[in-house]
XYZ file of C-alpha atoms in Angstrom:
302
model
C -19.639 -17.333 15.051
C -20.016 -13.560 15.387
C -17.869 -11.463 13.049
C -17.106 -7.739 12.967
C -16.236 -6.284 9.547
C -14.085 -3.195 10.046
C -13.224 -2.343 6.421
C -15.339 0.525 5.130
C -16.005 -0.639 1.559
C -16.623 -4.336 2.195
C -18.940 -6.007 -0.375
C -19.782 -2.701 -2.085
C -19.104 -4.113 -5.547
C -20.241 -7.708 -5.169
C -22.425 -9.509 -2.628
C -20.577 -12.825 -2.886
C -18.456 -12.322 0.277
C -21.637 -11.736 2.287
C -23.403 -14.635 0.580
C -20.576 -16.924 1.691
C -20.876 -15.685 5.270
C -24.637 -16.179 5.253
C -24.307 -19.615 3.679
C -22.047 -20.636 6.558
C -24.515 -19.214 9.124
C -22.057 -16.590 10.331
C -23.497 -13.462 11.949
C -21.725 -10.283 10.883
C -21.810 -6.589 11.734
C -20.416 -3.726 9.653
C -18.284 -0.869 10.932
C -20.968 1.736 11.717
C -18.564 4.704 11.527
C -17.658 3.949 7.882
C -14.043 5.079 8.314
C -10.773 3.661 9.622
C -11.218 3.000 13.335
C -8.888 4.161 16.069
C -7.274 1.765 18.527
C -9.846 2.652 21.176
C -12.806 2.371 18.792
C -11.954 -1.066 17.401
C -11.246 -2.320 20.920
C -14.600 -1.091 22.171
C -16.546 -2.564 19.249
C -14.921 -5.970 19.650
C -15.485 -5.963 23.405
C -19.098 -4.806 23.316
C -20.095 -7.305 20.644
C -18.127 -10.264 21.995
C -16.946 -11.008 18.446
C -14.866 -14.124 17.856
C -13.942 -13.122 14.286
C -12.675 -9.898 12.708
C -12.468 -9.111 9.000
C -9.830 -6.435 9.348
C -8.592 -3.405 7.476
C -5.715 -1.113 8.465
C -6.902 -0.139 11.956
C -4.359 -0.652 14.792
C -4.790 -4.097 16.329
C -2.600 -3.821 19.401
C -2.183 -5.416 22.797
C -4.568 -2.783 24.193
C -7.219 -3.894 21.695
C -6.763 -7.569 22.514
C -7.113 -6.893 26.245
C -10.631 -5.650 25.498
C -11.437 -8.193 22.761
C -11.446 -11.245 24.997
C -13.640 -13.306 22.637
C -11.501 -12.743 19.552
C -10.146 -15.948 17.979
C -9.547 -15.085 14.299
C -8.334 -12.030 12.378
C -8.740 -12.191 8.602
C -6.994 -9.219 7.005
C -8.404 -7.828 3.757
C -5.037 -7.036 2.222
C -1.383 -7.951 2.364
C 0.280 -5.841 5.047
C 0.003 -6.929 8.653
C 2.180 -4.293 10.295
C -0.951 -2.847 11.923
C -1.325 -6.107 13.879
C 0.688 -6.994 16.988
C 1.577 -10.485 15.750
C 3.629 -11.328 18.836
C 0.553 -10.719 20.974
C -1.771 -12.702 18.706
C 0.640 -15.618 18.951
C 0.599 -15.433 22.754
C -3.190 -15.340 22.782
C -3.522 -18.058 20.120
C -5.466 -15.740 17.804
C -5.220 -17.015 14.227
C -4.194 -14.351 11.680
C -4.628 -14.533 7.895
C -4.071 -12.162 4.983
C -4.552 -12.146 1.196
C -1.020 -11.677 -0.215
C -1.459 -12.708 -3.843
C -4.581 -10.839 -4.931
C -3.097 -7.341 -4.806
C -0.046 -7.947 -6.967
C -1.492 -6.679 -10.265
C -3.537 -3.915 -8.642
C -0.566 -2.346 -6.852
C 1.819 -2.958 -9.750
C -0.522 -1.267 -12.230
C -1.019 1.711 -9.890
C 2.774 1.970 -9.622
C 3.141 2.074 -13.400
C 0.273 4.554 -13.635
C 1.925 6.903 -11.140
C 5.246 6.518 -12.942
C 3.798 7.471 -16.329
C 1.824 10.297 -14.747
C 4.843 11.946 -13.143
C 7.130 11.358 -16.137
C 4.700 13.028 -18.540
C 3.269 15.459 -15.935
C -0.271 14.473 -16.823
C -2.000 15.603 -13.630
C -0.134 18.905 -13.619
C -1.312 19.798 -17.119
C -4.848 18.653 -16.296
C -4.927 21.030 -13.318
C -3.599 23.910 -15.428
C -6.213 23.431 -18.135
C -8.948 23.401 -15.488
C -7.513 26.700 -14.242
C -7.740 28.149 -17.797
C -3.993 27.828 -18.426
C -2.944 26.196 -21.704
C 0.706 25.317 -21.052
C 2.547 22.358 -22.513
C 4.936 20.777 -19.997
C 7.963 18.841 -21.256
C 7.985 15.308 -19.901
C 10.275 12.297 -19.928
C 10.112 8.854 -21.542
C 9.901 5.660 -19.503
C 11.750 3.851 -22.306
C 15.500 3.782 -21.738
C 15.321 4.746 -18.068
C 16.923 2.750 -15.246
C 14.195 1.704 -12.836
C 15.435 0.868 -9.347
C 13.028 -1.387 -7.438
C 13.474 -1.493 -3.651
C 11.906 -4.710 -2.364
C 11.692 -7.498 -4.926
C 8.775 -9.556 -3.698
C 5.648 -10.373 -5.689
C 4.766 -6.756 -6.430
C 8.315 -5.584 -7.097
C 8.815 -8.418 -9.594
C 5.549 -7.616 -11.375
C 6.477 -3.938 -11.614
C 9.815 -4.908 -13.136
C 8.089 -7.083 -15.762
C 5.817 -4.217 -16.775
C 8.722 -1.763 -16.838
C 10.759 -4.020 -19.125
C 7.789 -4.075 -21.519
C 8.101 -0.274 -21.703
C 11.781 -0.586 -22.567
C 13.200 0.306 -19.162
C 16.266 -1.322 -17.618
C 15.644 -2.764 -14.124
C 17.952 -2.955 -11.144
C 16.707 -4.027 -7.728
C 17.611 -4.247 -4.057
C 16.393 -6.980 -1.734
C 17.696 -8.554 1.466
C 17.459 -11.999 -0.168
C 19.670 -13.091 -3.024
C 17.442 -13.422 -6.094
C 18.388 -14.651 -9.553
C 16.107 -13.420 -12.312
C 16.312 -12.559 -15.998
C 15.951 -8.946 -17.177
C 16.854 -7.447 -13.773
C 20.131 -6.983 -11.901
C 20.430 -7.192 -8.114
C 22.541 -4.411 -6.587
C 23.207 -2.833 -3.189
C 20.855 -0.140 -1.921
C 23.618 2.464 -2.270
C 24.252 1.555 -5.909
C 20.536 1.528 -6.698
C 20.123 4.998 -5.196
C 23.079 6.296 -7.211
C 22.228 4.685 -10.566
C 18.440 4.725 -10.874
C 16.528 7.315 -12.893
C 13.291 6.156 -11.268
C 13.066 4.600 -7.802
C 9.992 2.532 -6.942
C 9.588 1.274 -3.372
C 7.913 -2.053 -2.605
C 9.489 -2.961 0.706
C 7.496 -4.435 3.593
C 9.709 -2.780 6.219
C 8.644 0.248 8.245
C 12.268 1.398 8.525
C 13.413 4.629 6.897
C 14.982 3.726 3.542
C 14.980 7.127 1.823
C 16.296 9.968 3.960
C 18.202 13.179 3.221
C 21.461 11.246 2.782
C 20.015 8.835 0.192
C 18.382 11.687 -1.725
C 21.679 13.592 -1.863
C 23.283 10.519 -3.464
C 20.595 10.217 -6.149
C 20.860 11.500 -9.700
C 19.626 15.023 -10.285
C 16.094 14.837 -11.674
C 15.303 11.423 -10.213
C 11.691 10.232 -9.930
C 10.469 8.547 -6.718
C 7.382 6.320 -6.501
C 6.087 4.812 -3.247
C 3.152 2.398 -3.029
C 4.452 0.394 -0.046
C 4.774 2.054 3.397
C 4.737 5.766 4.154
C 7.358 5.376 6.867
C 10.108 4.383 4.407
C 10.506 7.976 3.143
C 11.564 11.056 5.098
C 8.757 13.312 3.879
C 10.520 16.534 4.938
C 13.644 15.587 2.990
C 11.514 14.629 -0.022
C 9.628 17.933 0.153
C 12.886 19.903 0.115
C 14.269 17.820 -2.772
C 11.112 18.252 -4.837
C 11.137 21.984 -4.198
C 14.801 22.347 -5.176
C 14.423 20.176 -8.293
C 16.832 17.504 -7.089
C 13.850 15.153 -7.382
C 12.028 15.818 -10.654
C 8.738 14.412 -9.420
C 7.206 11.908 -7.018
C 4.123 9.718 -6.939
C 2.969 8.677 -3.474
C 0.102 6.427 -2.442
C 1.196 6.048 1.206
C 2.198 8.481 3.939
C 3.579 8.637 7.468
C 0.215 9.869 8.721
C -3.055 9.136 6.956
C -5.270 10.873 5.947
C -2.396 13.021 4.661
C -2.521 16.815 4.943
C 1.162 17.791 4.970
C 3.323 20.129 2.929
C 3.609 17.892 -0.132
C 0.132 19.010 -1.196
C 1.657 22.418 -1.993
C 3.852 21.011 -4.769
C 2.849 20.627 -8.429
C 5.540 17.990 -9.016
C 4.119 15.514 -6.518
C 1.161 13.254 -7.331
C -0.730 12.064 -4.261
C -3.309 9.267 -4.014
C -5.149 8.181 -0.830
C -3.691 4.667 -0.250
C -5.607 3.036 -3.091
C -3.221 0.260 -4.132
C -5.925 -2.356 -3.603
C -8.724 -0.278 -5.107
C -9.214 -2.104 -8.374
C -12.713 -3.541 -8.391
C -11.766 -7.023 -9.570
C -8.928 -7.304 -7.052
C -11.060 -5.931 -4.252
C -13.837 -8.483 -4.818
C -11.405 -11.410 -4.933
C -9.563 -10.149 -1.858
C -12.790 -9.966 0.152
C -13.807 -13.459 -0.951
C -10.409 -14.818 0.137
C -10.638 -13.000 3.467
C -14.052 -14.581 4.130
C -12.820 -18.039 3.115
C -9.790 -17.653 5.406
C -12.126 -16.788 8.276
C -14.318 -19.828 7.626
C -11.274 -22.094 7.293
C -9.976 -20.885 10.658
C -13.367 -21.362 12.278
C -13.567 -24.930 10.963
C -10.117 -25.687 12.379
C -11.255 -25.036 15.941
């Protein structure tokens, strides 16, 4: 079996994923460009190498790619999200697709809490000011006693709520499914938007959830955190709300277009990270091992 590894940081922290591949006599090739590949680039690599397996990252895996990648039989995604993969097309072509949904729960949840504490206490802002020779104490806010509204109550949303409760926050949540759980109250999206002091997004949809209308219905001084999908927030509306003070602060790990270079970088009350939800060393190693094992399992099922 020939395998192309598209993710740029694969096996940087531990050789075990590669050892497993070698132990199963699987030939593998790394992404030579060491960055996220375009649709055309991934298609060309898969076609030229006649790869039957792909250990995938976030590159677009579309019908156009599969037309070129005629040998491809298995996609093993290093990560949870699969919205970069045309799953309808893989089904038609009988390409097996796997992901690693459980490994990232703590990594993303802890980043979410980290961003929340950062924006509440304005940590990064004061750090930047000190580095610019300005000693100015900014007044922050406590997490304790706040109403945290979680949009999307899957594995990560639930874990975030557990951590928030430990800080003394009250949790309300919105999800399409009816969920019964202690220490959190399910509400409509409209009520969540109106009642929450902090809104944390963990939805798997690509639909716009937070637009100008939702922001207008939020409390003055609300905090918005997004570690899910960039497309769920209207970035122009968020920019205007941050600038006016309607939104006190925001912490964003995902964007409509990545790498991000838009107007939000101008604002001191917006913390930006480069899509690093999975970038905890322990989680990354385990995720890569699972991705390799998924690939081998699929190959053995042939």
